[in-house]
mmCIF file of C-alpha atoms in Angstrom:
data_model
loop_
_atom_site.group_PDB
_atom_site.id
_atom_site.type_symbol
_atom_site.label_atom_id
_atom_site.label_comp_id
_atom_site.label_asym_id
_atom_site.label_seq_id
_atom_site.Cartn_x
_atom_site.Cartn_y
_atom_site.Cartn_z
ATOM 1 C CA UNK G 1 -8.325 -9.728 34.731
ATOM 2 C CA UNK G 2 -8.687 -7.125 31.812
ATOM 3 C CA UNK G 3 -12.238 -5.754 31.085
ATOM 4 C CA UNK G 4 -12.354 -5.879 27.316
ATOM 5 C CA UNK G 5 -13.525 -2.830 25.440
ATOM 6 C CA UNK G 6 -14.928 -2.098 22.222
ATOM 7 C CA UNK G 7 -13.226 -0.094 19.411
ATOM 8 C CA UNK G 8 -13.907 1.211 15.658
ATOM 9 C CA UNK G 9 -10.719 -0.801 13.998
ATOM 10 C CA UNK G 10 -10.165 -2.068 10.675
ATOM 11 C CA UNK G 11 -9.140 -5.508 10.563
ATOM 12 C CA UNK G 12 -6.849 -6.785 7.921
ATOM 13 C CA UNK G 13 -6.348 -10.341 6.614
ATOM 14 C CA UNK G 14 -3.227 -11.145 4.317
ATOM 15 C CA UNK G 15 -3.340 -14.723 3.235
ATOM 16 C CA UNK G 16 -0.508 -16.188 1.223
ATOM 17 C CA UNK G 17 -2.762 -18.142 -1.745
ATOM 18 C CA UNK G 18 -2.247 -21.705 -2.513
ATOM 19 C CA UNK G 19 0.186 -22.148 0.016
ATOM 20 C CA UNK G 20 -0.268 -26.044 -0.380
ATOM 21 C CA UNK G 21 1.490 -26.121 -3.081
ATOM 22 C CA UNK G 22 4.567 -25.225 -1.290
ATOM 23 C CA UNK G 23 4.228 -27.863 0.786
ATOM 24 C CA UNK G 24 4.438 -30.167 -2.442
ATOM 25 C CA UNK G 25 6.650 -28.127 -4.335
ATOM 26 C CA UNK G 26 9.399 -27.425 -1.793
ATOM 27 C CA UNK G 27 9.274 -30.068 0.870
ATOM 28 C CA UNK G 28 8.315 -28.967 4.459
ATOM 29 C CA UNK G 29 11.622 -27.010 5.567
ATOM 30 C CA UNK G 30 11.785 -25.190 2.676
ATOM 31 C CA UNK G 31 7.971 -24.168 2.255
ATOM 32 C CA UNK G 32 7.737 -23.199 6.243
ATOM 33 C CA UNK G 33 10.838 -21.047 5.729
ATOM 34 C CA UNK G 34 9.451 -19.808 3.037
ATOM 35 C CA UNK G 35 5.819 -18.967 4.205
ATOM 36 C CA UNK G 36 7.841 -17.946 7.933
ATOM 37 C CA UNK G 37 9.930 -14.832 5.743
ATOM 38 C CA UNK G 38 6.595 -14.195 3.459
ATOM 39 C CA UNK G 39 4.191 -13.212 7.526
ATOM 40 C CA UNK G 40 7.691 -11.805 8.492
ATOM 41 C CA UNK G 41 7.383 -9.075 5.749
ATOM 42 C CA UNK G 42 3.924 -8.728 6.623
ATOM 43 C CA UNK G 43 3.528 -8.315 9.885
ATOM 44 C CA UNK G 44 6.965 -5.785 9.427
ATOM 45 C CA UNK G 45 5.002 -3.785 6.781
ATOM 46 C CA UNK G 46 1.843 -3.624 9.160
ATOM 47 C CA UNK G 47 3.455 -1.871 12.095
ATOM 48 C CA UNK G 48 5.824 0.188 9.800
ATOM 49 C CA UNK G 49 2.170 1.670 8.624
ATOM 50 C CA UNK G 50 0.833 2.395 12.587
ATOM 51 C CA UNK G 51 -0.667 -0.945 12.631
ATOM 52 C CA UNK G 52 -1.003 -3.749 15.033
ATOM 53 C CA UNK G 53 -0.444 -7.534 14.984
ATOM 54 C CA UNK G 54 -3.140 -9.598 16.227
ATOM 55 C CA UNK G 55 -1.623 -12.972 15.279
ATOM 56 C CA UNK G 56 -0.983 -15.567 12.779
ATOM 57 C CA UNK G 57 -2.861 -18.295 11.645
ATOM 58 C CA UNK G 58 -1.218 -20.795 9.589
ATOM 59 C CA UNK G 59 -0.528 -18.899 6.146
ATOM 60 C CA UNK G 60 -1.968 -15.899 7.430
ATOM 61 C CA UNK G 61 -1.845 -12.375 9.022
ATOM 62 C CA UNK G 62 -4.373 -10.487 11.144
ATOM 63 C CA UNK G 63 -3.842 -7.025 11.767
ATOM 64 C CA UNK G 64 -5.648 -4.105 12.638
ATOM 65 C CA UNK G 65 -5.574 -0.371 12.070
ATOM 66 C CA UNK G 66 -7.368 2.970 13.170
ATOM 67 C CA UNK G 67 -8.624 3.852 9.438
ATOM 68 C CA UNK G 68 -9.403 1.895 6.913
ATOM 69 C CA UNK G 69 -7.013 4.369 4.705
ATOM 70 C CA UNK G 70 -4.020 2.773 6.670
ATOM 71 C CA UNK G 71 -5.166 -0.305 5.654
ATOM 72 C CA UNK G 72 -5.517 0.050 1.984
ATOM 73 C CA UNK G 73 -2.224 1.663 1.830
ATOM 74 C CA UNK G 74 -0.625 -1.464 3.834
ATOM 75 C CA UNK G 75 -2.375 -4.125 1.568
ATOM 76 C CA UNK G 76 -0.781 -2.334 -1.494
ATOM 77 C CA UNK G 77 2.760 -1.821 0.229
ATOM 78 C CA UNK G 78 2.141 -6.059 1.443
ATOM 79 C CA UNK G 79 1.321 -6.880 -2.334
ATOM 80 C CA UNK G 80 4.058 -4.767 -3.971
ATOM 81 C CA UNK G 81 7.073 -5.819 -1.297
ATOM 82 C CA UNK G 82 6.558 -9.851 -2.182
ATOM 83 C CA UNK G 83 5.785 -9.180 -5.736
ATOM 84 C CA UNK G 84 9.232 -7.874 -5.887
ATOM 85 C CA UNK G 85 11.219 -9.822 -3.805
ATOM 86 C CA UNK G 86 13.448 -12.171 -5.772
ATOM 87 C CA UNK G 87 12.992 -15.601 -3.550
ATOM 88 C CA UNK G 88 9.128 -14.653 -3.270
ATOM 89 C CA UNK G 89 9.043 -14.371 -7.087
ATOM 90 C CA UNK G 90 10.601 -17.403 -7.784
ATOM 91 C CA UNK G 91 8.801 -19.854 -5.610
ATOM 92 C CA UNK G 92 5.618 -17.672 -7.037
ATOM 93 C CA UNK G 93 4.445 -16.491 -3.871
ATOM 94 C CA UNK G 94 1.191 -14.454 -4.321
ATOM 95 C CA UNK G 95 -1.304 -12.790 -1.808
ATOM 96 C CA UNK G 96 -5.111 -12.560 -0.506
ATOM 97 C CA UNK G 97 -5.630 -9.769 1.318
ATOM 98 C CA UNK G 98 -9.392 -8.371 2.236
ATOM 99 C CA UNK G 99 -9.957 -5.410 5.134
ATOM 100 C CA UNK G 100 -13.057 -4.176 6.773
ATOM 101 C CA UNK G 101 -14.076 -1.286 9.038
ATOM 102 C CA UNK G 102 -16.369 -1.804 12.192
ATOM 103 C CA UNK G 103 -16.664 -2.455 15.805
ATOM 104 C CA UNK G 104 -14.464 -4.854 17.611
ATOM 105 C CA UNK G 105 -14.275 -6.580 20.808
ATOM 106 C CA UNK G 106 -10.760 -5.857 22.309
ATOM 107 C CA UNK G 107 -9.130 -8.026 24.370
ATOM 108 C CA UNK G 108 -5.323 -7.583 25.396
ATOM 109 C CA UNK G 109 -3.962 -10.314 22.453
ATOM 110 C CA UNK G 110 -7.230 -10.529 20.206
ATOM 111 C CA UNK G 111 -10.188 -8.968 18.769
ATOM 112 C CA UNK G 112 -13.676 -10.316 17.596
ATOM 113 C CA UNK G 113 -16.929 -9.431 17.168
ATOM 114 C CA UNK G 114 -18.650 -8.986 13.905
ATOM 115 C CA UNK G 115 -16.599 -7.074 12.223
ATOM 116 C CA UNK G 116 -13.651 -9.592 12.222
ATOM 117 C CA UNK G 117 -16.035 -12.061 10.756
ATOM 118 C CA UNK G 118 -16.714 -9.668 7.944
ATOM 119 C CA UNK G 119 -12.916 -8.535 7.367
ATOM 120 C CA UNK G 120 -12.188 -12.758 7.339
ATOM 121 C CA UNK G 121 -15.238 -12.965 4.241
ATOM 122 C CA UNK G 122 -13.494 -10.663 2.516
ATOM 123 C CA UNK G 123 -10.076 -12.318 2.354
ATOM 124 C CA UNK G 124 -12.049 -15.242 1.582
ATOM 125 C CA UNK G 125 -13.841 -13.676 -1.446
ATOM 126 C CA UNK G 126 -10.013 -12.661 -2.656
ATOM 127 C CA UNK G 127 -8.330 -14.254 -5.017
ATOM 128 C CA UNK G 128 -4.200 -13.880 -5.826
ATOM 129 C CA UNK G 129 -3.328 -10.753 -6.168
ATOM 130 C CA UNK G 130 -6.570 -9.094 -5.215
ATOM 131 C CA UNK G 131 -7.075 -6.704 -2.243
ATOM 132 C CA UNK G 132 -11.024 -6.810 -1.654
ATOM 133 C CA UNK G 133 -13.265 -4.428 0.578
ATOM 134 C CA UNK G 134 -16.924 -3.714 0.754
ATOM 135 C CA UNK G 135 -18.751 -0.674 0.086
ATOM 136 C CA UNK G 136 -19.441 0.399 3.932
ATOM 137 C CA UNK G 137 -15.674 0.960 4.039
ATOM 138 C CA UNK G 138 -15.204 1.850 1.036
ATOM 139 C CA UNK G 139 -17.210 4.869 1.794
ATOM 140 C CA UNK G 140 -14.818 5.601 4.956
ATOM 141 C CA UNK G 141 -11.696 5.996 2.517
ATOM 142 C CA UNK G 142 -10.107 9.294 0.919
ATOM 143 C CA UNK G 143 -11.111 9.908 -2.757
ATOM 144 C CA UNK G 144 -7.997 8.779 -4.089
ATOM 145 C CA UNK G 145 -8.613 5.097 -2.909
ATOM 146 C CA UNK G 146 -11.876 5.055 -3.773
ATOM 147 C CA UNK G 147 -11.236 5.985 -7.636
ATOM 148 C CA UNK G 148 -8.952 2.712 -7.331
ATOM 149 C CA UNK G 149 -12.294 0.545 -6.811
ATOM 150 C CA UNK G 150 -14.278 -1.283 -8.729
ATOM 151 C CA UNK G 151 -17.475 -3.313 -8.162
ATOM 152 C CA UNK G 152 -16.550 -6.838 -8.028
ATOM 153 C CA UNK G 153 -19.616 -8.837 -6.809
ATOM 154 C CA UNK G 154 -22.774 -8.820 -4.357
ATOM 155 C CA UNK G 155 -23.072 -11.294 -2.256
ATOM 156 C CA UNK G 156 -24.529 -12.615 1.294
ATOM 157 C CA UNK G 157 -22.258 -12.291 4.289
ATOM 158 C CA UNK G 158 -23.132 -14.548 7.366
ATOM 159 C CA UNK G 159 -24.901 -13.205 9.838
ATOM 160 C CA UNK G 160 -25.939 -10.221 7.550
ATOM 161 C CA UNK G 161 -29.738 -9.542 6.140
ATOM 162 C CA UNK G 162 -28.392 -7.338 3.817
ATOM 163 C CA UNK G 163 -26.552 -8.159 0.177
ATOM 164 C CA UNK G 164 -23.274 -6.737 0.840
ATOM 165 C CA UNK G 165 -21.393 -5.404 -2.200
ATOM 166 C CA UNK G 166 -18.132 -6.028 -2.597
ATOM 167 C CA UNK G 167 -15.098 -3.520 -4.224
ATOM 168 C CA UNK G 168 -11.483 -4.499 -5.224
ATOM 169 C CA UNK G 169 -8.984 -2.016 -5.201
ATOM 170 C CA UNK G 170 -6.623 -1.948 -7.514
ATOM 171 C CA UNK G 171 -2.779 -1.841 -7.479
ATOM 172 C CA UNK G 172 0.493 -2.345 -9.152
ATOM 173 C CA UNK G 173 0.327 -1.504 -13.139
ATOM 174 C CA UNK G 174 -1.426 1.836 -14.094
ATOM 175 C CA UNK G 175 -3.078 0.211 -16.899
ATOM 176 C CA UNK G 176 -4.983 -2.081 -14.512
ATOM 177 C CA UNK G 177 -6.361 1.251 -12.988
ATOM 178 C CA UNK G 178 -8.780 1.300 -16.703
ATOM 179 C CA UNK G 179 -10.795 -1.533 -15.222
ATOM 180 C CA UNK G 180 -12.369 0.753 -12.830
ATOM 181 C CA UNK G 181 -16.143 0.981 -13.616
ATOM 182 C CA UNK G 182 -16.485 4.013 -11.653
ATOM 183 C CA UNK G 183 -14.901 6.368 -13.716
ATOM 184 C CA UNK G 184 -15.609 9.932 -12.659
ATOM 185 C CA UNK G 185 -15.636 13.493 -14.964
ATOM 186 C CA UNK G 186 -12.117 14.629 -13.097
ATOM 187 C CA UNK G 187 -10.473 11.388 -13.997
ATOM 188 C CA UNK G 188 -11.710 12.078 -18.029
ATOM 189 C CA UNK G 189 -10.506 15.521 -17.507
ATOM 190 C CA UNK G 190 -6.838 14.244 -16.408
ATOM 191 C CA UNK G 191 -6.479 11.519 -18.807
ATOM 192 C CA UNK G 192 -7.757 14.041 -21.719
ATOM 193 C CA UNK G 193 -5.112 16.860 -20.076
ATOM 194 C CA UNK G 194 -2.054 17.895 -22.007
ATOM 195 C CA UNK G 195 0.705 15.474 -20.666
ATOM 196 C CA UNK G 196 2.272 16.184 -17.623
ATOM 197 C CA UNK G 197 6.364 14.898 -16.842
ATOM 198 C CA UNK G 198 8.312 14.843 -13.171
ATOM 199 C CA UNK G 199 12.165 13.481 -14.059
ATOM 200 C CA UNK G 200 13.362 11.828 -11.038
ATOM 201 C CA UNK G 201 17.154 11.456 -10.588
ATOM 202 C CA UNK G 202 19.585 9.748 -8.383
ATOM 203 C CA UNK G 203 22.690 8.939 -9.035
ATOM 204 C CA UNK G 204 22.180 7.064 -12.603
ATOM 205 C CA UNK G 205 19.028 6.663 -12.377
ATOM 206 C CA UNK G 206 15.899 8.639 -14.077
ATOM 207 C CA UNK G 207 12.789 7.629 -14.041
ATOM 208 C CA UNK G 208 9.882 9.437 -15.448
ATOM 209 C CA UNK G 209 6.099 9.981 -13.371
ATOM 210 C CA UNK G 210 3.254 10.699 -15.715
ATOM 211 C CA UNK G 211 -0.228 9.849 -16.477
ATOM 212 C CA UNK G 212 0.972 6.296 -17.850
ATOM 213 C CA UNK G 213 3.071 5.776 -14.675
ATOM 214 C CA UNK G 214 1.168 8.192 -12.180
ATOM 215 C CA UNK G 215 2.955 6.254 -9.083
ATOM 216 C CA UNK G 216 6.532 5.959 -8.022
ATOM 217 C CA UNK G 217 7.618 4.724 -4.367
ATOM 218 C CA UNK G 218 11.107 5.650 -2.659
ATOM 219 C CA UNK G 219 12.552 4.036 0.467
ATOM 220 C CA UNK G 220 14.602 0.789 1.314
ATOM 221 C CA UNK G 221 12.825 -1.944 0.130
ATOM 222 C CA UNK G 222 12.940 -3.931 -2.810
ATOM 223 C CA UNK G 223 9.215 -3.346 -3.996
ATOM 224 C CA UNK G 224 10.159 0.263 -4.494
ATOM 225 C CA UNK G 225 10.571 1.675 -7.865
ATOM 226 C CA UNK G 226 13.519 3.603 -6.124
ATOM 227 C CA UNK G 227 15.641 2.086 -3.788
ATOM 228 C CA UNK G 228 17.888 3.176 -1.296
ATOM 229 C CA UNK G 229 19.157 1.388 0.695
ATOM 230 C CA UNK G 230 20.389 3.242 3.922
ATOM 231 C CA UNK G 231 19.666 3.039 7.873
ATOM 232 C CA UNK G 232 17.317 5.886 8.215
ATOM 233 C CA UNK G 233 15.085 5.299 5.153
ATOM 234 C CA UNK G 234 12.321 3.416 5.867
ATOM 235 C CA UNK G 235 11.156 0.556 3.890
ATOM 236 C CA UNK G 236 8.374 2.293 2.074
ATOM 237 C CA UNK G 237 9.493 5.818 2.801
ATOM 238 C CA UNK G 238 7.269 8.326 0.365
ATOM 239 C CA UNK G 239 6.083 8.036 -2.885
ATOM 240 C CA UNK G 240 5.424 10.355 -5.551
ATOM 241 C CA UNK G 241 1.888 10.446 -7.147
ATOM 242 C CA UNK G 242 0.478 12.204 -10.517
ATOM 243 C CA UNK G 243 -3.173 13.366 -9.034
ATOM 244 C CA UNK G 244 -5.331 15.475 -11.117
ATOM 245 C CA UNK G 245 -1.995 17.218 -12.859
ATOM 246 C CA UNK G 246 -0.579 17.869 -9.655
ATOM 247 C CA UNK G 247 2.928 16.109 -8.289
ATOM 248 C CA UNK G 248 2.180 14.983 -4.647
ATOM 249 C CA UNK G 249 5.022 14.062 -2.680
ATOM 250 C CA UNK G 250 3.235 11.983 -0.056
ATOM 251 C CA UNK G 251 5.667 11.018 3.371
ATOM 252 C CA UNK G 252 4.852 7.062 4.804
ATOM 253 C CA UNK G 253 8.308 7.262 7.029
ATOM 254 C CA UNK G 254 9.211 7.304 10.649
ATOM 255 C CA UNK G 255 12.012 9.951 10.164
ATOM 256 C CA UNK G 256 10.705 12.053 7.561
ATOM 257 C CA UNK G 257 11.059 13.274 4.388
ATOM 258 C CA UNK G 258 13.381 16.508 3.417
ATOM 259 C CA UNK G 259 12.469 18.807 0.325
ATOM 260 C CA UNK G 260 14.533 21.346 -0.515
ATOM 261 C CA UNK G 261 13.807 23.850 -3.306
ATOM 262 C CA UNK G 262 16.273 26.548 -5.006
ATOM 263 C CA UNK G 263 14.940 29.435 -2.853
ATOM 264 C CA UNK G 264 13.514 28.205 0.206
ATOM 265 C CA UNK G 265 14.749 26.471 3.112
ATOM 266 C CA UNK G 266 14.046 22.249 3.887
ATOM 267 C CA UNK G 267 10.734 21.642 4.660
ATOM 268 C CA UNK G 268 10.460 18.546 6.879
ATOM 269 C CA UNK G 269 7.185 16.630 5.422
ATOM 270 C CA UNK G 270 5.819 13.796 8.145
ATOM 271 C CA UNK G 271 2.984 11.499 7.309
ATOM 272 C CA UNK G 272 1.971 14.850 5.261
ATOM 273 C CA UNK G 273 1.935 15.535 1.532
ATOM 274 C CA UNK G 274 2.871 18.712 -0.704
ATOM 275 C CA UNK G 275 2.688 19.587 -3.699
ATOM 276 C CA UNK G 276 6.062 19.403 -5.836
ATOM 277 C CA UNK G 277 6.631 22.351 -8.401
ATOM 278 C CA UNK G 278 9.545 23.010 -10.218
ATOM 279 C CA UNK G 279 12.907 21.687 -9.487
ATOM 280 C CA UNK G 280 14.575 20.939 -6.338
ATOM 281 C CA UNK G 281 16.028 17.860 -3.988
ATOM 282 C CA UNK G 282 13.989 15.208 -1.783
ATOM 283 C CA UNK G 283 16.020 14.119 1.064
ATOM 284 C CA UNK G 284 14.484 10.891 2.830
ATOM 285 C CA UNK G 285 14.899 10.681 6.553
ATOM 286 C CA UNK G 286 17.681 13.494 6.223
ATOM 287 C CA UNK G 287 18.707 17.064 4.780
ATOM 288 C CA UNK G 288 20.254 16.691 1.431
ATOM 289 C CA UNK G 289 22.485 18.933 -0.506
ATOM 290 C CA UNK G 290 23.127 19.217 -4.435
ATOM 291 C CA UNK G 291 25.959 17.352 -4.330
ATOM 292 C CA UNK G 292 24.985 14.746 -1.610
ATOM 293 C CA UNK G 293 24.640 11.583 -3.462
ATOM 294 C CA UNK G 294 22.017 10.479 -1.212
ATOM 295 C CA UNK G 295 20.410 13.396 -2.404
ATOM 296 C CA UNK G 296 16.615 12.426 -4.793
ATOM 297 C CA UNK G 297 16.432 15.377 -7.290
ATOM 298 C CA UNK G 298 13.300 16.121 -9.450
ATOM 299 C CA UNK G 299 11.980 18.250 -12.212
ATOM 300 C CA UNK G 300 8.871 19.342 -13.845
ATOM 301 C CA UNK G 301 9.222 19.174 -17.768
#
């Protein structure tokens, strides 16, 4: 028999909300189909992102990851995928997720201990839509994800003494991002900054990053902003982010992303980020040329 061990994890919980009403809405078949393809996506999305499946309960997901970085960045992927996908949309699917950092009990299928109690409070404090945290791992995560928090409530956790304050981060729509209470001098500075374009092409396409639309995602799925839909993209392959007037191309993939510019050779970026300046060609999971239509070009205006 295994020995269990203990670990530092973060434990994730992605609850579809009001899942009930599928039942009611739909009829069984349809609602378990339904909620079955919703914890598909999920639990694909969590191991895409170096994460592991614990097990599903009902409506829900457990997962765990090493840093609680990996699992802010999942819960945003988790929201944006079923937010965007068309049957999702139109039986109004919507997510709970909440994630905490601590010391787990690990077992060869489960994990418990205290800090899965915590991690299943916070889903529990969520509401649709919501991705909630608490300050203790808030104060784990890179800056970027903590300027995407905002003070939410404070409120007693079982089996704590202490008043535990809760955080949501916030995703999706840029202009959501003003609700942040914690608004810093660097993010007055960057707002205040002369305007700053990237022009993304490919094929027809253009779409524009700036400080209204400081995100865009690449890769196969349908939550992207730009899809593509081939074999060696991943499903959230890289995404593009306006930080502090700087273009970061930031790689999420298992193959890789290319970026070629007009006098260097490819650089091959994985689970890194650089800085884009200029012009030049993003190639994900594979060397592009100019005339490749695969090929993602870009261009600072």
């Amino acid at each position: 028999m295994d020995t269990p061990s203990t670990n530092l994890l973060t434990i994730l919980f992605a609850d579809i909300a009001g899942s009930t009403r599928l039942y009611d809405t739909f009829g069984d078949f349809k609602a378990r189909e339904l909620i079955s393809d919703c914890l598909t996506q999920l639990k694909d999305l969590a191991r895409e992102n170096d994460g592991s499946v614990i097990k599903t309960i009902g409506d829900e997901v457990m997962c765990t990851f090493l840093t609680p970085n990996h699992a802010a960045e999942t819960a945003r992927q988790m929201h944006e995928e079923i937010s965007f996908d068309p049957k999702m949309v139109q039986a109004n699917i919507r997510l709970r997720i909440g994630f905490h950092h601590g010391e787990v009990i690990c077992e060869p299928e489960d994990v418990f201990g205290d800090a899965v109690n915590v991690a299943a409070r916070m889903v529990d404090l969520a509401k649709s839509d919501q991705i909630i945290t608490n300050k203790e791992t808030l104060a784990l995560m890179k800056l970027t994800l903590k300027r995407r928090a905002r003070v939410v409530d404070r409120t007693r956790v079982r089996g704590k003494d202490d008043v535990m304050e809760i955080h949501e981060l916030i995703w999706g729509k840029p202009e959501l991002l003003t609700m942040s209470n914690s608004i810093t001098e660097e993010m007055i500075a960057s707002l205040t900054a002369e305007k700053d374009l990237l022009q993304i092409r490919h094929l027809q396409q253009r779409i524009l990053v700036d400080h209204e639309r400081p995100i865009l995602t690449m890769g196969r799925g349908v939550a992207n902003h730009l899809i593509i839909n081939e074999p060696l993209v991943s499903r959230m392959h890289a995404r593009i982010e306006l930080q502090r007037n700087r273009f970061m191309l930031i790689d999420q993939s298992t193959n890789g992303t290319f970026v070629i510019l007009p006098d260097e050779g490819p650089r091959l970026l994985r689970r890194d980020a650089i800085q884009l300046e200029g012009d030049g060609l993003i190639g994900l999971g594979q060397k592009v040329g100019e005339n490749d239509p695969l090929a993602v070009r870009f261009r600072i205006l």
